[in-house]
Short mmCIF file of C-alpha atoms and ligand atoms in Angstrom, two decimals:
data_model
loop_
_atom_site.label_atom_id
_atom_site.label_comp_id
_atom_site.label_asym_id
_atom_site.label_seq_id
_atom_site.Cartn_x
_atom_site.Cartn_y
_atom_site.Cartn_z
CA ALA A 838 94.51 54.43 77.23
CA VAL A 839 91.23 53.29 75.83
CA CYS A 840 89.13 50.94 77.90
CA ALA A 841 87.58 48.25 75.74
CA GLU A 842 85.88 46.42 78.60
CA ALA A 843 82.15 46.14 78.36
CA TYR A 844 80.43 48.46 80.76
CA ASN A 845 79.04 46.28 83.51
CA PRO A 846 75.48 47.40 84.16
CA ASP A 847 75.27 45.45 87.42
CA ASP A 848 77.93 47.75 88.94
CA ASP A 849 75.67 50.68 88.51
CA GLU A 850 72.90 50.93 91.04
CA ASP A 851 72.04 54.56 90.38
CA ASP A 852 70.51 53.64 87.06
CA ASP A 853 67.26 52.37 88.53
CA THR A 854 66.65 55.48 90.56
CA GLU A 855 67.38 57.87 87.71
CA PRO A 856 64.29 59.71 86.53
CA ARG A 857 62.78 58.56 83.29
CA VAL A 858 63.47 61.00 80.44
CA VAL A 859 60.44 62.05 78.41
CA ASN A 860 60.68 64.41 75.45
CA PRO A 861 57.10 65.24 74.43
CA LYS A 862 56.31 64.81 70.73
CA THR A 863 53.47 65.59 68.38
CA ASP A 864 51.61 62.64 66.81
CA GLU A 865 53.35 63.43 63.54
CA GLN A 866 56.81 63.38 65.17
CA ARG A 867 55.99 60.14 66.97
CA ARG A 868 55.01 58.52 63.66
CA ARG A 869 58.24 59.62 61.95
CA LEU A 870 60.26 58.44 64.92
CA GLN A 871 58.60 55.02 64.90
CA ASP A 872 59.31 54.68 61.18
CA ALA A 873 62.96 55.59 61.63
CA CYS A 874 63.37 53.10 64.50
CA ARG A 875 61.61 50.14 62.89
CA ASP A 876 64.79 48.46 61.62
CA ILE A 877 67.30 49.64 64.21
CA LEU A 878 69.15 46.46 65.25
CA LEU A 879 70.00 47.65 68.76
CA PHE A 880 66.29 48.03 69.49
CA LYS A 881 65.32 44.63 68.08
CA THR A 882 65.94 42.68 71.26
CA LEU A 883 64.22 45.14 73.63
CA GLU A 884 60.98 44.30 75.41
CA GLN A 885 58.01 46.39 74.27
CA GLU A 886 58.07 48.44 77.48
CA GLN A 887 61.78 49.27 77.18
CA PHE A 888 61.33 50.16 73.51
CA SER A 889 58.57 52.62 74.28
CA GLU A 890 60.72 54.21 77.01
CA VAL A 891 63.43 54.64 74.40
CA LEU A 892 60.99 56.32 72.02
CA ASP A 893 59.74 58.62 74.80
CA ALA A 894 63.28 59.75 75.58
CA MET A 895 64.37 60.44 72.00
CA PHE A 896 64.55 64.00 70.69
CA GLU A 897 64.66 65.40 67.16
CA VAL A 898 67.90 66.90 65.80
CA LEU A 899 67.85 68.77 62.46
CA VAL A 900 71.19 69.04 60.67
CA LYS A 901 72.73 71.08 57.85
CA PRO A 902 75.39 70.10 55.29
CA GLN A 903 78.87 69.95 56.88
CA ASP A 904 77.52 69.70 60.45
CA HIS A 905 79.75 67.43 62.56
CA ILE A 906 77.34 65.26 64.52
CA ILE A 907 80.21 63.43 66.23
CA ASP A 908 83.93 64.17 66.38
CA GLN A 909 86.43 61.36 66.85
CA GLY A 910 88.19 61.49 70.23
CA GLU A 911 85.44 63.32 72.10
CA ASP A 912 83.34 61.94 74.94
CA GLY A 913 80.03 60.35 74.00
CA ASP A 914 76.84 62.28 74.69
CA ASN A 915 74.11 60.75 72.53
CA PHE A 916 73.26 57.78 70.34
CA TYR A 917 71.66 58.72 66.99
CA VAL A 918 69.07 57.11 64.73
CA ILE A 919 68.85 58.43 61.16
CA GLU A 920 65.49 59.60 59.88
CA LYS A 921 66.91 61.13 56.72
CA GLY A 922 70.09 62.45 55.18
CA VAL A 923 73.46 61.13 54.08
CA TYR A 924 76.33 61.07 56.59
CA ASP A 925 80.01 60.45 55.85
CA ILE A 926 82.10 58.38 58.29
CA PHE A 927 85.70 59.58 58.76
CA VAL A 928 88.41 57.80 60.70
CA GLN A 929 91.81 59.37 61.51
CA LYS A 930 94.78 57.26 60.56
CA ASP A 931 98.31 58.57 61.06
CA GLY A 932 96.93 62.10 61.31
CA VAL A 933 95.00 61.80 58.06
CA SER A 934 91.23 61.69 58.02
CA ILE A 935 89.89 59.00 55.68
CA CYS A 936 86.28 58.51 54.59
CA VAL A 937 85.59 54.84 55.36
CA GLY A 938 81.90 54.69 54.55
CA LYS A 939 78.58 56.45 54.76
CA TYR A 940 75.05 56.13 56.07
CA ASP A 941 72.44 56.65 53.36
CA ASN A 942 69.08 57.64 54.85
CA LYS A 943 69.03 54.76 57.32
CA GLY A 944 70.83 53.19 60.22
CA SER A 945 72.24 54.49 63.48
CA PHE A 946 75.56 55.51 64.98
CA GLY A 947 77.24 56.65 68.17
CA GLU A 948 76.66 53.50 70.23
CA LEU A 949 80.32 52.56 70.83
CA ALA A 950 81.40 55.42 73.11
CA LEU A 951 78.28 54.88 75.22
CA MET A 952 78.57 51.09 75.40
CA TYR A 953 82.25 50.84 76.22
CA ASN A 954 82.96 54.21 77.81
CA THR A 955 85.51 55.02 75.11
CA PRO A 956 86.22 58.21 73.13
CA ARG A 957 84.29 58.54 69.88
CA ALA A 958 85.84 56.13 67.35
CA ALA A 959 84.92 58.08 64.19
CA THR A 960 83.75 61.47 62.94
CA ILE A 961 80.26 61.68 61.44
CA VAL A 962 79.52 64.58 59.06
CA ALA A 963 76.18 65.44 57.42
CA THR A 964 76.49 65.93 53.65
CA GLN A 965 73.00 67.38 53.18
CA ASP A 966 70.02 68.65 55.18
CA GLY A 967 68.97 65.82 57.45
CA ALA A 968 67.01 64.72 60.47
CA LEU A 969 68.20 62.55 63.35
CA TRP A 970 66.72 61.26 66.58
CA GLY A 971 69.03 61.45 69.60
CA LEU A 972 68.97 59.25 72.70
CA ASP A 973 70.81 60.60 75.76
CA ARG A 974 73.65 58.69 77.37
CA ALA A 975 71.85 58.00 80.67
CA THR A 976 68.81 56.48 78.99
CA PHE A 977 71.03 54.51 76.61
CA HIS A 978 72.79 53.02 79.65
CA ARG A 979 69.64 52.30 81.57
CA LEU A 980 67.90 50.52 78.67
CA ILE A 981 70.30 49.42 75.93
CA VAL A 982 73.41 48.57 77.93
CA LYS A 983 71.36 46.70 80.55
CA ASN A 984 69.72 44.75 77.75
CA ASN A 985 73.18 43.83 76.42
CA ALA A 986 73.94 41.84 79.55
CA LYS A 987 70.86 39.79 78.77
CA LYS A 988 71.85 39.49 75.09
CA ARG A 989 75.25 38.13 76.05
CA ARG A 990 73.63 35.49 78.23
CA MET A 991 71.17 34.58 75.45
CA TYR A 992 73.58 34.36 72.53
CA GLU A 993 76.99 33.60 74.03
CA ALA A 994 76.74 29.80 73.73
CA PHE A 995 75.38 29.95 70.17
CA ILE A 996 77.92 32.52 68.91
CA GLU A 997 80.74 30.44 70.40
CA CYS A 998 79.90 27.60 68.01
CA VAL A 999 79.42 29.50 64.75
CA PRO A 1000 82.25 28.04 62.61
CA LEU A 1001 82.94 31.31 60.77
CA LEU A 1002 83.69 33.14 64.04
CA LYS A 1003 86.06 30.51 65.47
CA SER A 1004 89.19 32.54 64.71
CA LEU A 1005 88.01 35.55 66.76
CA GLU A 1006 88.84 36.16 70.43
CA VAL A 1007 86.00 35.65 72.91
CA SER A 1008 85.92 39.41 73.56
CA GLU A 1009 85.56 40.07 69.83
CA ARG A 1010 82.67 37.64 69.60
CA MET A 1011 80.98 39.36 72.54
CA LYS A 1012 81.27 42.70 70.73
CA ILE A 1013 79.38 41.15 67.85
CA VAL A 1014 76.67 40.06 70.30
CA ASP A 1015 76.47 43.61 71.70
CA VAL A 1016 75.51 45.12 68.34
CA LEU A 1017 73.55 42.33 66.69
CA GLY A 1018 69.80 42.28 66.21
CA ALA A 1019 67.49 39.27 65.99
CA ARG A 1020 64.81 38.89 63.32
CA ALA A 1021 62.13 36.25 62.99
CA PHE A 1022 60.73 35.14 59.62
CA LYS A 1023 57.79 33.00 58.57
CA ASP A 1024 57.83 30.30 55.92
CA GLY A 1025 58.34 31.89 52.49
CA ASP A 1026 59.35 35.36 53.76
CA ARG A 1027 61.88 37.01 51.48
CA ILE A 1028 64.92 38.01 53.56
CA ILE A 1029 67.20 39.23 50.75
CA THR A 1030 66.27 40.23 47.19
CA GLN A 1031 68.67 39.70 44.29
CA GLY A 1032 69.78 43.06 42.85
CA ASP A 1033 69.11 45.07 46.04
CA LYS A 1034 71.70 47.20 47.76
CA ALA A 1035 73.21 45.37 50.74
CA GLU A 1036 72.96 46.62 54.31
CA CYS A 1037 73.22 43.55 56.54
CA PHE A 1038 74.86 40.22 57.16
CA TYR A 1039 72.94 37.23 58.55
CA ILE A 1040 73.61 34.15 60.67
CA VAL A 1041 70.88 31.50 60.92
CA GLU A 1042 70.00 30.85 64.56
CA THR A 1043 67.05 28.48 64.09
CA GLY A 1044 65.26 27.15 61.03
CA GLU A 1045 66.55 27.22 57.48
CA VAL A 1046 66.84 29.51 54.44
CA LYS A 1047 67.02 28.69 50.74
CA ILE A 1048 69.11 30.64 48.28
CA MET A 1049 67.64 31.14 44.82
CA ILE A 1050 69.21 32.80 41.80
CA LYS A 1051 68.09 34.08 38.43
CA SER A 1052 70.85 34.21 35.86
CA LYS A 1053 71.63 37.80 34.88
CA THR A 1054 73.14 36.61 31.61
CA LYS A 1055 69.83 34.88 30.83
CA ALA A 1056 67.71 37.82 32.02
CA SER A 1057 65.86 38.24 28.71
CA GLN A 1058 65.08 34.56 28.28
CA GLN A 1059 61.68 33.14 29.12
CA ASP A 1060 63.01 30.19 31.05
CA ASN A 1061 64.92 32.39 33.48
CA ALA A 1062 63.15 31.09 36.58
CA GLU A 1063 64.71 31.22 40.04
CA VAL A 1064 66.87 28.19 40.72
CA GLU A 1065 67.62 26.94 44.21
CA VAL A 1066 71.41 26.88 44.68
CA ALA A 1067 71.92 26.31 48.37
CA ARG A 1068 70.43 26.12 51.85
CA CYS A 1069 71.74 27.44 55.16
CA SER A 1070 70.77 26.22 58.59
CA ARG A 1071 71.78 26.82 62.22
CA GLY A 1072 75.23 28.37 62.56
CA GLN A 1073 75.64 29.13 58.85
CA TYR A 1074 75.82 32.63 57.37
CA PHE A 1075 74.60 34.41 54.23
CA GLY A 1076 74.53 37.90 52.77
CA GLU A 1077 78.31 38.30 52.96
CA LEU A 1078 78.94 38.34 49.22
CA ALA A 1079 77.52 41.80 48.45
CA LEU A 1080 79.32 43.25 51.50
CA VAL A 1081 82.66 41.73 50.52
CA THR A 1082 82.41 42.55 46.79
CA ASN A 1083 80.58 45.88 47.17
CA LYS A 1084 77.96 44.78 44.65
CA PRO A 1085 74.18 44.27 44.69
CA ARG A 1086 72.77 41.09 46.23
CA ALA A 1087 73.66 38.11 44.01
CA ALA A 1088 70.73 35.93 45.06
CA THR A 1089 67.31 35.97 46.69
CA VAL A 1090 67.00 34.34 50.11
CA TYR A 1091 63.73 32.92 51.53
CA ALA A 1092 62.88 31.51 54.93
CA VAL A 1093 61.96 27.82 54.93
CA GLY A 1094 59.56 27.37 57.86
CA GLU A 1095 59.83 29.55 60.94
CA THR A 1096 63.35 30.94 60.93
CA LYS A 1097 65.32 33.21 63.22
CA CYS A 1098 68.43 35.06 62.09
CA LEU A 1099 70.97 37.20 63.86
CA VAL A 1100 71.64 40.37 61.89
CA ILE A 1101 74.73 42.61 61.78
CA ASP A 1102 74.87 45.90 59.88
CA ILE A 1103 77.51 46.66 57.27
CA GLN A 1104 79.52 49.03 59.48
CA ALA A 1105 79.74 46.48 62.30
CA PHE A 1106 80.54 43.78 59.72
CA GLU A 1107 83.51 45.81 58.45
CA ARG A 1108 84.62 46.76 61.94
CA LEU A 1109 84.33 43.35 63.62
CA LEU A 1110 84.51 40.63 60.96
CA GLY A 1111 87.76 41.67 59.26
CA PRO A 1112 89.60 38.60 60.62
CA CYS A 1113 86.98 36.29 59.05
CA ILE A 1114 87.06 37.85 55.58
CA ASP A 1115 89.62 35.38 54.23
CA ILE A 1116 87.43 32.43 55.15
CA MET A 1117 84.48 34.09 53.45
CA LYS A 1118 86.52 34.82 50.32
CA ARG A 1119 87.64 31.22 50.11
CA ASN A 1120 84.02 30.09 50.26
CA ILE A 1121 83.01 32.70 47.69
CA SER A 1122 85.51 31.29 45.20
CA GLN A 1123 83.58 28.03 45.39
CA TYR A 1124 80.34 29.80 44.36
CA GLU A 1125 81.90 30.46 40.99
CA ASP A 1126 82.49 26.77 40.19
CA GLN A 1127 78.96 25.91 41.22
CA LEU A 1128 77.65 28.72 39.05
CA VAL A 1129 79.42 27.39 35.99
CA ALA A 1130 77.93 23.97 36.65
CA LEU A 1131 74.46 25.52 36.88
CA PHE A 1132 74.38 28.08 34.10
CA GLY A 1133 77.41 27.21 32.01
CA SER A 1134 79.09 30.57 32.76
CA SER A 1135 80.40 32.46 35.76
CA ASP A 1136 79.74 35.89 34.20
CA ASP A 1137 77.03 36.43 36.79
CA LEU A 1138 79.63 36.80 39.51
CA LYS A 1139 82.35 38.59 37.55
CA GLN A 1140 80.74 41.71 36.10
P1 1OR B 1973 81.09 56.08 68.53
O1 1OR B 1973 80.28 56.32 69.75
O2 1OR B 1973 82.47 55.65 68.68
C1 1OR B 1973 81.41 57.30 66.27
O3 1OR B 1973 81.05 57.41 67.63
C2 1OR B 1973 80.53 56.25 65.63
O4 1OR B 1973 80.80 55.96 64.28
C3 1OR B 1973 80.72 54.89 66.30
O5 1OR B 1973 80.26 55.00 67.62
C4 1OR B 1973 79.99 53.99 65.34
O6 1OR B 1973 78.62 54.02 65.61
C5 1OR B 1973 80.21 54.69 63.99
N1 1OR B 1973 84.75 52.26 63.30
C6 1OR B 1973 84.24 52.82 64.39
N2 1OR B 1973 83.04 53.43 64.46
C7 1OR B 1973 82.32 53.47 63.34
C8 1OR B 1973 82.80 52.90 62.16
C9 1OR B 1973 84.07 52.27 62.16
N3 1OR B 1973 81.85 53.07 61.22
C10 1OR B 1973 80.84 53.72 61.80
N4 1OR B 1973 81.11 53.97 63.08
N5 1OR B 1973 84.65 51.68 61.03
C11 1OR B 1973 84.11 51.84 59.69
C12 1OR B 1973 83.32 50.68 59.21
C13 1OR B 1973 82.61 51.03 57.91
C14 1OR B 1973 85.93 50.97 61.12
C15 1OR B 1973 87.02 51.89 60.66
C16 1OR B 1973 88.39 51.25 60.78
P1 1OR B 1974 74.67 38.30 48.92
O1 1OR B 1974 75.01 39.45 49.79
O2 1OR B 1974 74.97 38.39 47.49
C1 1OR B 1974 72.68 36.65 48.66
O3 1OR B 1974 73.12 37.94 49.10
C2 1OR B 1974 73.49 35.58 49.36
O4 1OR B 1974 73.26 34.23 48.99
C3 1OR B 1974 74.96 35.77 49.04
O5 1OR B 1974 75.40 37.01 49.54
C4 1OR B 1974 75.54 34.51 49.63
O6 1OR B 1974 75.65 34.64 51.02
C5 1OR B 1974 74.44 33.49 49.35
N1 1OR B 1974 75.68 32.87 44.43
C6 1OR B 1974 75.34 33.96 45.12
N2 1OR B 1974 75.04 33.96 46.40
C7 1OR B 1974 75.09 32.81 47.01
C8 1OR B 1974 75.44 31.64 46.35
C9 1OR B 1974 75.74 31.70 44.99
N3 1OR B 1974 75.41 30.70 47.23
C10 1OR B 1974 75.07 31.25 48.39
N4 1OR B 1974 74.85 32.55 48.28
N5 1OR B 1974 76.10 30.65 44.20
C11 1OR B 1974 76.54 30.86 42.82
C12 1OR B 1974 75.63 31.68 42.05
C13 1OR B 1974 76.00 33.16 41.97
C14 1OR B 1974 76.13 29.38 44.78
C15 1OR B 1974 75.89 28.29 43.84
C16 1OR B 1974 75.77 27.00 44.58
#
């Protein structure tokens, strides 16, 4: 049987006495590692000191096409951050292995088995030459899993009152907290750019964002300025449309004043927010009516 309980870091006293892992790196390796880790959500809520311990412990892994980095069902050894390469995600269903997604030169994987002490939930296969940075299980426990206890305390109350997530079980909401990252924006910062490929989903924690669109059907016309179509504030979400429709971002999103958002990557979105998809789809169908009112056509959403 698979144990889905969160690992309780307070049960584990050995962690503090475990020696700190340091894998020496050249300046050039350190620079590449820092680049690769800049947007890793699981690292976004770490203190500076913990983050630099993570970087010290990481080690480079070079991979070839068809290498299996992780096999579903095995025990977890490492967590991986992608520096480069494309990696297919396979999940076994009724004895058949299905490709359910891929990582394209960014992101991270292999956190679940280490967080919840479960067998690997998917198989990850390199499709080309690539480079990864590994983090060993003991260091992952000592730094990331310990930090998750703090994250749960910080975000539990807020996550409990996000309307979209109401239909989930408490344990499902806590799993979202475990993998989310927090990002702060200043007034006017662009969070999402219309036309970009989508990687994340956002929930506003504090502050406000404004959603602006340029009509694609009017793209050649001079008066095709950005038009404000909506705002989102505390507890509201954005960035779901491209993930649900598998299309580029339909709008540009800017911070209005100092704004903090909780961020979930596309794999976690698909894994954990399935039960909320119907609510999102219902809300998306209302975008279309508003679009017609604004531009006289809903072609922007359809194509
Ligand atoms: P892990 O330690 O279980 C396999 O090792 C990793 O694949 C897993 O951590 C995740 O980091 C990653 N379901 C489960 N794990 C996934 C999924 C996934 N995608 C990536 N991983 N699903 C696919 C969502 C696009 C759900 C499939 C039903
Ligand atoms: P996304 O992933 O496409 C931009 O990134 C986000 O802005 C989008 O998800 C929604 O979360 C949010 N059209 C498109 N995106 C909208 C709209 C919208 N409203 C909110 N978003 N409208 C119609 C125009 C296409 C709303 C008109 C009021």
